[in-house]
CSV table of C-alpha atoms in Angstrom, one decimal:
chain,number,residue,atom,x,y,z
A,268,UNK,CA,28.1,-15.2,6.8
A,269,UNK,CA,25.7,-12.4,5.8
A,270,UNK,CA,27.0,-8.8,5.4
A,271,UNK,CA,24.9,-6.0,6.8
A,272,UNK,CA,25.2,-2.2,6.7
A,273,UNK,CA,26.3,-0.5,10.0
A,274,UNK,CA,23.8,-0.3,12.8
A,275,UNK,CA,23.4,3.4,12.4
A,276,UNK,CA,22.7,3.1,8.7
A,277,UNK,CA,20.1,0.4,9.3
A,278,UNK,CA,18.4,2.4,12.1
A,279,UNK,CA,18.2,5.4,9.9
A,280,UNK,CA,16.5,3.4,7.1
A,281,UNK,CA,14.1,1.6,9.5
A,282,UNK,CA,13.1,4.9,11.3
A,283,UNK,CA,12.0,6.6,8.1
A,284,UNK,CA,8.3,6.8,8.0
A,285,UNK,CA,7.6,4.9,11.2
A,286,UNK,CA,5.3,6.1,13.9
A,287,UNK,CA,7.0,4.3,16.8
A,288,UNK,CA,9.6,1.6,17.6
A,289,UNK,CA,8.9,-0.1,20.9
A,290,UNK,CA,11.5,-0.1,22.3
A,291,UNK,CA,14.1,1.4,20.0
A,292,UNK,CA,17.1,0.4,22.1
A,293,UNK,CA,16.1,-3.2,21.8
A,294,UNK,CA,16.1,-3.0,18.0
A,295,UNK,CA,19.5,-1.4,18.0
A,296,UNK,CA,20.7,-4.2,20.3
A,297,UNK,CA,19.3,-6.9,18.0
A,298,UNK,CA,20.9,-5.3,15.0
A,299,UNK,CA,24.2,-5.1,16.7
A,300,UNK,CA,24.0,-8.8,17.5
A,301,UNK,CA,22.9,-9.6,13.9
A,302,UNK,CA,25.9,-7.6,12.6
A,303,UNK,CA,28.3,-9.4,14.9
A,304,UNK,CA,27.1,-12.9,14.2
A,305,UNK,CA,26.1,-12.5,10.5
A,306,UNK,CA,22.6,-13.8,11.4
A,307,UNK,CA,19.5,-12.1,9.8
A,308,UNK,CA,16.7,-10.9,12.0
A,309,UNK,CA,13.2,-12.4,11.6
A,310,UNK,CA,10.7,-9.7,10.7
A,311,UNK,CA,7.1,-10.7,10.9
A,312,UNK,CA,3.8,-9.1,9.8
A,313,UNK,CA,0.5,-10.8,9.9
A,314,UNK,CA,-2.3,-10.3,7.3
A,315,UNK,CA,-5.7,-11.8,8.0
A,316,UNK,CA,-7.3,-12.7,4.6
A,317,UNK,CA,-10.8,-11.3,5.4
A,318,UNK,CA,-11.1,-9.9,1.9
A,319,UNK,CA,-9.8,-11.2,-1.5
A,320,UNK,CA,-7.6,-8.1,-2.2
A,321,UNK,CA,-4.9,-6.1,-0.5
A,322,UNK,CA,-5.3,-2.4,-0.8
A,323,UNK,CA,-2.6,0.3,-1.3
A,324,UNK,CA,-2.7,1.2,2.3
A,325,UNK,CA,-0.7,-2.0,2.9
A,326,UNK,CA,2.0,-0.6,0.7
A,327,UNK,CA,3.2,1.5,3.6
A,328,UNK,CA,4.2,-1.6,5.7
A,329,UNK,CA,5.1,-3.8,2.7
A,330,UNK,CA,7.7,-1.3,1.7
A,331,UNK,CA,9.1,-1.3,5.2
A,332,UNK,CA,9.3,-5.1,5.0
A,333,UNK,CA,11.2,-4.6,1.7
A,334,UNK,CA,13.6,-2.2,3.4
A,335,UNK,CA,14.4,-4.9,6.0
A,336,UNK,CA,15.0,-7.4,3.1
A,337,UNK,CA,17.4,-4.9,1.4
A,338,UNK,CA,19.2,-4.6,4.7
A,339,UNK,CA,19.8,-8.3,4.7
A,340,UNK,CA,17.0,-9.6,7.0
A,341,UNK,CA,14.4,-12.3,6.6
A,342,UNK,CA,10.7,-11.5,6.3
A,343,UNK,CA,7.8,-13.8,7.3
A,344,UNK,CA,4.6,-12.8,5.5
A,345,UNK,CA,2.1,-14.4,7.8
A,346,UNK,CA,-1.3,-15.3,6.5
A,347,UNK,CA,-3.7,-15.3,9.4
A,348,UNK,CA,-5.9,-17.9,7.9
A,349,UNK,CA,-6.9,-19.3,11.3
A,350,UNK,CA,-7.1,-15.9,13.1
A,351,UNK,CA,-9.3,-14.6,10.3
A,352,UNK,CA,-11.9,-17.2,11.5
A,353,UNK,CA,-11.9,-15.4,14.9
A,354,UNK,CA,-12.0,-11.9,13.6
A,355,UNK,CA,-9.7,-9.0,14.6
A,356,UNK,CA,-11.6,-6.7,17.0
A,357,UNK,CA,-9.2,-3.8,16.5
A,358,UNK,CA,-11.1,-0.5,16.2
A,359,UNK,CA,-14.5,-2.2,16.2
A,360,UNK,CA,-17.5,-0.9,18.1
A,361,UNK,CA,-19.2,-4.2,17.8
A,362,UNK,CA,-18.4,-7.9,17.3
A,363,UNK,CA,-17.1,-8.6,13.8
A,364,UNK,CA,-19.2,-11.1,11.7
A,365,UNK,CA,-17.3,-14.4,11.4
A,366,UNK,CA,-16.2,-15.7,8.1
A,367,UNK,CA,-16.4,-19.3,6.9
A,368,UNK,CA,-13.3,-21.3,6.3
A,369,UNK,CA,-14.1,-21.4,2.6
A,370,UNK,CA,-14.2,-17.6,2.4
A,371,UNK,CA,-10.9,-17.3,4.2
A,372,UNK,CA,-9.1,-19.8,2.0
A,373,UNK,CA,-10.5,-18.3,-1.2
A,374,UNK,CA,-9.2,-14.9,-0.1
A,375,UNK,CA,-5.8,-16.2,1.0
A,376,UNK,CA,-5.2,-17.7,-2.4
A,377,UNK,CA,-4.9,-14.3,-4.0
A,378,UNK,CA,-2.3,-12.8,-1.6
A,379,UNK,CA,0.9,-14.4,-2.9
A,380,UNK,CA,0.7,-12.7,-6.3
A,381,UNK,CA,-0.1,-9.3,-4.6
A,382,UNK,CA,2.7,-9.2,-2.1
A,383,UNK,CA,5.4,-10.0,-4.5
A,384,UNK,CA,4.7,-6.8,-6.3
A,385,UNK,CA,6.7,-5.3,-3.5
A,386,UNK,CA,8.5,-8.1,-1.5
A,387,UNK,CA,11.6,-10.0,-2.7
A,388,UNK,CA,10.5,-13.7,-3.1
A,389,UNK,CA,14.1,-14.9,-2.4
A,390,UNK,CA,14.0,-13.5,1.2
A,391,UNK,CA,10.3,-13.9,2.0
A,392,UNK,CA,8.8,-16.9,3.8
A,393,UNK,CA,5.0,-17.2,3.5
A,394,UNK,CA,3.5,-18.9,6.5
A,395,UNK,CA,-0.1,-19.7,7.6
A,396,UNK,CA,-0.9,-19.6,11.2
A,397,UNK,CA,-3.4,-22.5,10.9
A,398,UNK,CA,-0.3,-24.7,10.8
A,399,UNK,CA,0.2,-24.4,14.5
A,400,UNK,CA,-3.0,-22.8,15.8
A,401,UNK,CA,-5.3,-25.5,14.4
A,402,UNK,CA,-3.4,-28.1,16.4
A,403,UNK,CA,-3.6,-26.4,19.8
A,404,UNK,CA,-5.5,-28.6,22.3
A,405,UNK,CA,-7.5,-27.4,25.2
A,406,UNK,CA,-4.6,-27.7,27.6
A,407,UNK,CA,-2.4,-25.5,25.3
A,408,UNK,CA,-5.2,-22.9,25.0
A,409,UNK,CA,-5.7,-22.8,28.8
A,410,UNK,CA,-2.0,-22.4,29.2
A,411,UNK,CA,-1.9,-19.5,26.7
A,412,UNK,CA,-4.9,-17.8,28.4
A,413,UNK,CA,-3.2,-18.1,31.8
A,414,UNK,CA,-0.3,-15.9,30.6
A,415,UNK,CA,-2.4,-12.7,30.2
A,416,UNK,CA,-5.0,-11.0,32.4
A,417,UNK,CA,-8.4,-9.6,31.8
A,418,UNK,CA,-7.4,-6.3,33.4
A,419,UNK,CA,-4.6,-5.9,30.8
A,420,UNK,CA,-7.0,-6.9,28.0
A,421,UNK,CA,-9.5,-4.2,29.1
A,422,UNK,CA,-6.7,-1.5,28.8
A,423,UNK,CA,-7.2,-1.9,25.1
A,424,UNK,CA,-8.9,1.3,23.9
A,425,UNK,CA,-11.7,-0.3,21.8
A,426,UNK,CA,-12.4,-3.0,24.5
A,427,UNK,CA,-12.5,-0.3,27.2
A,428,UNK,CA,-15.0,1.8,25.3
A,429,UNK,CA,-17.3,-1.1,24.6
A,430,UNK,CA,-17.1,-2.3,28.2
A,431,UNK,CA,-17.8,1.2,29.4
A,432,UNK,CA,-20.8,1.5,27.2
A,433,UNK,CA,-22.2,-1.9,28.0
A,434,UNK,CA,-21.6,-3.3,24.5
A,435,UNK,CA,-20.9,-7.0,24.2
A,436,UNK,CA,-17.4,-8.3,24.0
A,437,UNK,CA,-17.2,-12.0,23.2
A,438,UNK,CA,-14.6,-14.3,24.8
A,439,UNK,CA,-13.6,-15.2,21.3
A,440,UNK,CA,-12.5,-11.6,20.8
A,441,UNK,CA,-10.3,-11.8,23.9
A,442,UNK,CA,-8.6,-14.8,22.3
A,443,UNK,CA,-7.6,-12.9,19.1
A,444,UNK,CA,-4.7,-10.8,20.6
A,445,UNK,CA,-3.5,-14.0,22.4
A,446,UNK,CA,-3.5,-16.0,19.2
A,447,UNK,CA,-1.6,-13.4,17.1
A,448,UNK,CA,0.8,-13.0,20.0
A,449,UNK,CA,1.3,-16.8,20.0
A,450,UNK,CA,2.3,-16.5,16.4
A,451,UNK,CA,5.3,-14.5,17.5
A,452,UNK,CA,6.2,-17.2,20.1
A,453,UNK,CA,6.1,-19.9,17.4
A,454,UNK,CA,8.1,-17.9,14.8
A,455,UNK,CA,10.5,-16.4,17.5
A,456,UNK,CA,10.1,-13.0,15.8
A,457,UNK,CA,12.7,-10.4,16.4
A,458,UNK,CA,10.5,-7.6,15.0
A,459,UNK,CA,6.7,-7.5,14.4
A,460,UNK,CA,5.3,-4.8,12.2
A,461,UNK,CA,1.7,-3.4,12.1
A,462,UNK,CA,-0.4,-0.3,11.7
A,463,UNK,CA,-1.0,2.0,14.6
A,464,UNK,CA,-4.4,0.2,15.2
A,465,UNK,CA,-2.4,-3.0,15.8
A,466,UNK,CA,-0.1,-1.6,18.6
A,467,UNK,CA,-1.9,-3.5,21.4
A,468,UNK,CA,-1.7,-6.8,19.6
A,469,UNK,CA,2.0,-6.3,18.9
A,470,UNK,CA,2.7,-5.5,22.6
A,471,UNK,CA,0.7,-8.6,23.6
A,472,UNK,CA,3.2,-10.6,21.4
A,473,UNK,CA,6.1,-9.0,23.4
A,474,UNK,CA,4.6,-10.0,26.7
A,475,UNK,CA,3.8,-13.6,25.6
A,476,UNK,CA,7.2,-14.1,24.2
A,477,UNK,CA,8.7,-13.1,27.5
A,478,UNK,CA,6.4,-15.3,29.5
A,479,UNK,CA,7.3,-18.3,27.3
A,480,UNK,CA,11.0,-17.6,28.1
A,481,UNK,CA,11.9,-16.0,24.8
A,482,UNK,CA,13.5,-12.7,24.0
A,483,UNK,CA,10.6,-10.3,23.3
A,484,UNK,CA,10.0,-8.9,19.8
A,485,UNK,CA,10.3,-5.2,18.9
A,486,UNK,CA,7.0,-3.6,17.9
A,487,UNK,CA,7.4,-1.5,14.8
A,488,UNK,CA,4.3,0.7,14.4
A,489,UNK,CA,3.5,2.1,10.9
A,490,UNK,CA,1.1,4.9,10.0
A,491,UNK,CA,-2.4,4.1,8.7
A,492,UNK,CA,-3.4,5.5,5.3
A,493,UNK,CA,-6.8,7.3,5.2
A,494,UNK,CA,-9.1,6.1,2.5
A,495,UNK,CA,-10.7,7.8,-0.5
A,496,UNK,CA,-13.3,9.4,1.8
A,497,UNK,CA,-10.6,11.4,3.5
A,498,UNK,CA,-11.8,10.4,7.0
A,499,UNK,CA,-11.5,6.7,8.0
A,500,UNK,CA,-8.6,4.4,7.5
A,501,UNK,CA,-8.5,2.7,4.1
A,502,UNK,CA,-10.5,-0.5,4.3
A,503,UNK,CA,-12.5,-2.7,2.0
A,504,UNK,CA,-15.1,-2.7,4.8
A,505,UNK,CA,-15.6,1.0,4.2
A,506,UNK,CA,-15.4,0.8,0.4
A,507,UNK,CA,-12.8,3.6,0.4
A,508,UNK,CA,-9.9,1.7,-1.0
A,509,UNK,CA,-7.7,1.2,-4.1
A,510,UNK,CA,-6.8,-2.5,-4.6
A,511,UNK,CA,-3.1,-3.4,-5.3
A,512,UNK,CA,-4.2,-5.5,-8.3
A,513,UNK,CA,-7.0,-3.2,-9.6
A,514,UNK,CA,-6.7,-2.2,-13.3
A,515,UNK,CA,-4.3,0.8,-13.9
A,516,UNK,CA,-7.2,2.9,-15.1
A,517,UNK,CA,-9.2,2.4,-11.9
A,518,UNK,CA,-6.2,3.1,-9.7
A,519,UNK,CA,-5.4,6.3,-11.6
A,520,UNK,CA,-9.0,7.5,-11.6
A,521,UNK,CA,-9.5,6.7,-7.9
A,522,UNK,CA,-6.3,8.6,-6.9
A,523,UNK,CA,-7.6,11.6,-8.9
A,524,UNK,CA,-10.8,11.5,-6.9
A,525,UNK,CA,-9.2,11.9,-3.4
A,526,UNK,CA,-9.9,15.2,-1.6
A,527,UNK,CA,-7.0,17.7,-1.7
A,528,UNK,CA,-6.7,17.4,2.1
A,529,UNK,CA,-5.3,13.8,1.6
A,530,UNK,CA,-2.7,14.8,-1.0
A,531,UNK,CA,0.2,15.4,1.3
A,532,UNK,CA,-0.5,12.3,3.3
A,533,UNK,CA,-0.8,10.1,0.3
A,534,UNK,CA,2.3,11.6,-1.3
A,535,UNK,CA,4.3,11.0,1.9
A,536,UNK,CA,3.1,7.4,2.4
A,537,UNK,CA,2.6,6.1,-1.2
A,538,UNK,CA,5.0,7.8,-3.5
A,539,UNK,CA,8.1,5.9,-2.2
A,540,UNK,CA,10.3,8.9,-2.2
A,541,UNK,CA,13.6,9.3,-0.4
A,542,UNK,CA,13.9,11.8,2.5
A,543,UNK,CA,15.7,14.2,0.2
A,544,UNK,CA,13.0,14.1,-2.5
A,545,UNK,CA,9.9,14.3,-0.2
A,546,UNK,CA,9.9,18.0,0.8
A,547,UNK,CA,9.7,19.2,-2.8
A,548,UNK,CA,6.9,16.8,-3.6
A,549,UNK,CA,4.9,17.8,-0.5
A,550,UNK,CA,5.4,21.5,-1.3
A,551,UNK,CA,4.0,20.9,-4.8
A,552,UNK,CA,0.8,19.5,-3.1
A,553,UNK,CA,0.2,22.9,-1.7
A,554,UNK,CA,1.2,25.1,-4.6
A,555,UNK,CA,-0.1,23.0,-7.5
A,556,UNK,CA,-2.5,20.3,-6.2
A,557,UNK,CA,-4.0,19.2,-9.5
A,558,UNK,CA,-0.5,18.6,-11.1
A,559,UNK,CA,0.7,17.0,-7.9
A,560,UNK,CA,-2.4,14.6,-7.9
A,561,UNK,CA,-1.8,13.6,-11.5
A,562,UNK,CA,1.9,13.0,-10.7
A,563,UNK,CA,0.9,10.8,-7.7
A,564,UNK,CA,-1.7,8.9,-9.7
A,565,UNK,CA,0.9,8.1,-12.4
A,566,UNK,CA,3.6,7.3,-9.8
A,567,UNK,CA,1.3,4.8,-8.0
A,568,UNK,CA,0.2,3.0,-11.2
A,569,UNK,CA,3.8,2.9,-12.4
A,570,UNK,CA,5.0,1.2,-9.2
A,571,UNK,CA,2.3,-1.5,-9.4
A,572,UNK,CA,1.9,-2.0,-13.2
A,573,UNK,CA,4.8,-0.2,-14.9
A,574,UNK,CA,5.4,3.0,-16.9
A,575,UNK,CA,3.5,2.0,-20.0
A,576,UNK,CA,0.4,1.2,-17.9
A,577,UNK,CA,0.7,4.5,-16.1
A,578,UNK,CA,0.8,6.4,-19.4
A,579,UNK,CA,-2.2,4.5,-20.7
A,580,UNK,CA,-4.1,5.2,-17.5
A,581,UNK,CA,-3.4,8.9,-17.7
A,582,UNK,CA,-4.6,9.0,-21.4
A,583,UNK,CA,-7.7,7.0,-20.4
A,584,UNK,CA,-8.5,9.5,-17.6
A,585,UNK,CA,-8.2,12.4,-20.0
A,586,UNK,CA,-10.4,10.7,-22.5
A,587,UNK,CA,-13.1,10.1,-19.9
A,588,UNK,CA,-13.0,13.4,-18.1
A,589,UNK,CA,-11.7,15.9,-20.6
A,590,UNK,CA,-13.1,14.5,-23.9
A,591,UNK,CA,-16.1,13.0,-22.1
A,592,UNK,CA,-16.0,10.0,-24.3
A,593,UNK,CA,-16.0,6.3,-23.6
A,594,UNK,CA,-12.6,4.6,-24.3
A,595,UNK,CA,-12.1,3.1,-27.7
A,596,UNK,CA,-10.7,-0.1,-26.1
A,597,UNK,CA,-13.2,-1.5,-23.7
A,598,UNK,CA,-14.3,-5.1,-22.7
A,599,UNK,CA,-17.1,-6.8,-24.6
A,600,UNK,CA,-19.4,-9.3,-23.1
A,601,UNK,CA,-22.4,-11.5,-24.2
A,602,UNK,CA,-25.2,-12.3,-21.8
A,603,UNK,CA,-28.5,-14.1,-21.8
A,604,UNK,CA,-31.6,-11.8,-21.1
A,605,UNK,CA,-31.5,-10.7,-17.5
A,606,UNK,CA,-31.9,-7.7,-15.2
A,607,UNK,CA,-29.3,-5.0,-15.4
A,608,UNK,CA,-28.2,-5.9,-11.8
A,609,UNK,CA,-27.6,-9.5,-12.8
A,610,UNK,CA,-25.6,-8.4,-15.8
A,611,UNK,CA,-23.4,-6.0,-13.8
A,612,UNK,CA,-22.6,-8.7,-11.3
A,613,UNK,CA,-21.9,-11.4,-13.9
A,614,UNK,CA,-19.5,-9.2,-15.9
A,615,UNK,CA,-17.6,-8.3,-12.7
A,616,UNK,CA,-18.6,-4.7,-12.5
A,617,UNK,CA,-20.4,-5.2,-9.1
A,618,UNK,CA,-19.5,-7.7,-6.4
A,619,UNK,CA,-23.1,-8.5,-5.6
A,620,UNK,CA,-26.7,-7.8,-6.8
A,621,UNK,CA,-27.1,-5.5,-3.8
A,622,UNK,CA,-24.1,-3.4,-4.9
A,623,UNK,CA,-25.4,-3.3,-8.5
A,624,UNK,CA,-28.9,-2.2,-7.4
A,625,UNK,CA,-27.5,0.4,-5.1
A,626,UNK,CA,-25.3,2.0,-7.8
A,627,UNK,CA,-28.4,2.2,-10.1
A,628,UNK,CA,-30.6,3.9,-7.5
A,629,UNK,CA,-27.8,6.3,-6.7
A,630,UNK,CA,-27.5,7.3,-10.4
A,631,UNK,CA,-24.1,5.6,-10.9
A,632,UNK,CA,-25.1,3.4,-13.9
A,633,UNK,CA,-25.7,4.5,-17.5
A,634,UNK,CA,-26.9,2.4,-20.4
A,635,UNK,CA,-26.4,3.9,-23.9
A,636,UNK,CA,-25.7,7.3,-22.3
A,637,UNK,CA,-28.9,7.4,-20.1
A,638,UNK,CA,-28.9,7.0,-16.3
A,639,UNK,CA,-30.8,3.9,-15.1
A,640,UNK,CA,-32.7,4.2,-11.9
A,641,UNK,CA,-33.5,0.6,-11.2
A,642,UNK,CA,-31.2,-2.5,-11.4
A,643,UNK,CA,-34.3,-4.7,-11.6
A,644,UNK,CA,-35.3,-3.6,-15.0
A,645,UNK,CA,-34.4,-6.1,-17.8
A,646,UNK,CA,-31.6,-5.2,-20.2
A,647,UNK,CA,-33.2,-5.4,-23.6
A,648,UNK,CA,-31.8,-7.7,-26.3
A,649,UNK,CA,-29.2,-6.0,-28.5
A,650,UNK,CA,-25.9,-4.3,-28.0
A,651,UNK,CA,-25.5,-1.7,-25.2
A,652,UNK,CA,-22.7,0.6,-23.9
A,653,UNK,CA,-22.8,0.2,-20.2
A,654,UNK,CA,-21.1,2.6,-17.8
A,655,UNK,CA,-20.7,1.7,-14.1
A,656,UNK,CA,-19.4,4.5,-11.9
A,657,UNK,CA,-16.9,7.0,-13.3
A,658,UNK,CA,-14.4,4.6,-14.7
A,659,UNK,CA,-15.8,1.4,-16.0
A,660,UNK,CA,-17.2,0.9,-19.5
A,661,UNK,CA,-18.2,-2.2,-21.4
A,662,UNK,CA,-20.1,-3.3,-24.5
A,663,UNK,CA,-22.7,-5.8,-23.5
A,664,UNK,CA,-24.6,-7.9,-26.2
A,665,UNK,CA,-27.8,-9.4,-24.8
A,666,UNK,CA,-29.2,-12.4,-26.8
A,667,UNK,CA,-32.9,-12.9,-27.7
A,668,UNK,CA,-33.3,-15.7,-25.1
């Protein structure tokens, strides 16, 4: 039989850093029963693989999942490979473009490596909701739809705004909260975690579990991390993110680029400090912001890549921004004659030709120390030092044809 800390100890650990627990008394009751019977709780969080990489904003909830594991409970890391095909309407002012199944599966393939930078593989179950959602027939879908009302659905803030403004809401989007709520029915979740933008979906899960005759889950709401722009939540859609598996130098440099107004928030949510350590770190953000930012950048890289990588990333940053030199160790590529945009895409500096061209027109690309204004210009045969943005350098050797 499993051994757990006392309920008070567990509640203190779980409360730290949360926005809301709905309802807290239900969580305490579940923990009491778990302690009495020696049975771990099932803690669920869903992640729709709409992009290939998780960003550091997810560390906020992944660490809380790890806390549950350290308290003796079982975590279900749920890949929403079916719901990603529908598209989460949370916070959207318009219908989200749908992904193909090939895109979703390619994205999902990268997640296992990323989450185990934080979670304990021994007490993590990785599930895919396509396992049960793909097999639902029309009778089951109609049954699911009958257990929730349109009036309740329109209480959702983003739906209410779009309905009030006359913007379109597809029936498919109404299905999304029902499908993720049905995930909780299938998994018999005791607790579901999500960011504050997911509160409605988590509460739909509570309602559906009750209407399917199950004990409803507790909704554990976590704060959202604002992205590099200092305004919107961190998201790959907004290009304001740091990827969990990005190179250490990129993670360090991007952290150093955040506005000072984000420093306290990022320190509180990303540094992984204990309640006793946090006040001093937050105070340092006010009194010595540059030093605090360097400490946070090193701390973040160390957590994801190790202490040696953090030291190298700090030295790399100093070399770029203090000595104003390209790093001595940089990747080297060979390429057939092509436009600069094609080269940037092919060597992995840009995700698409459009991104490469945009960086060129915005002055973010240098070839041999000179800014390039057009990505459509051919890169001449020979060896070139290419700089993309503030942090990426490479030697590119272009052949004669």
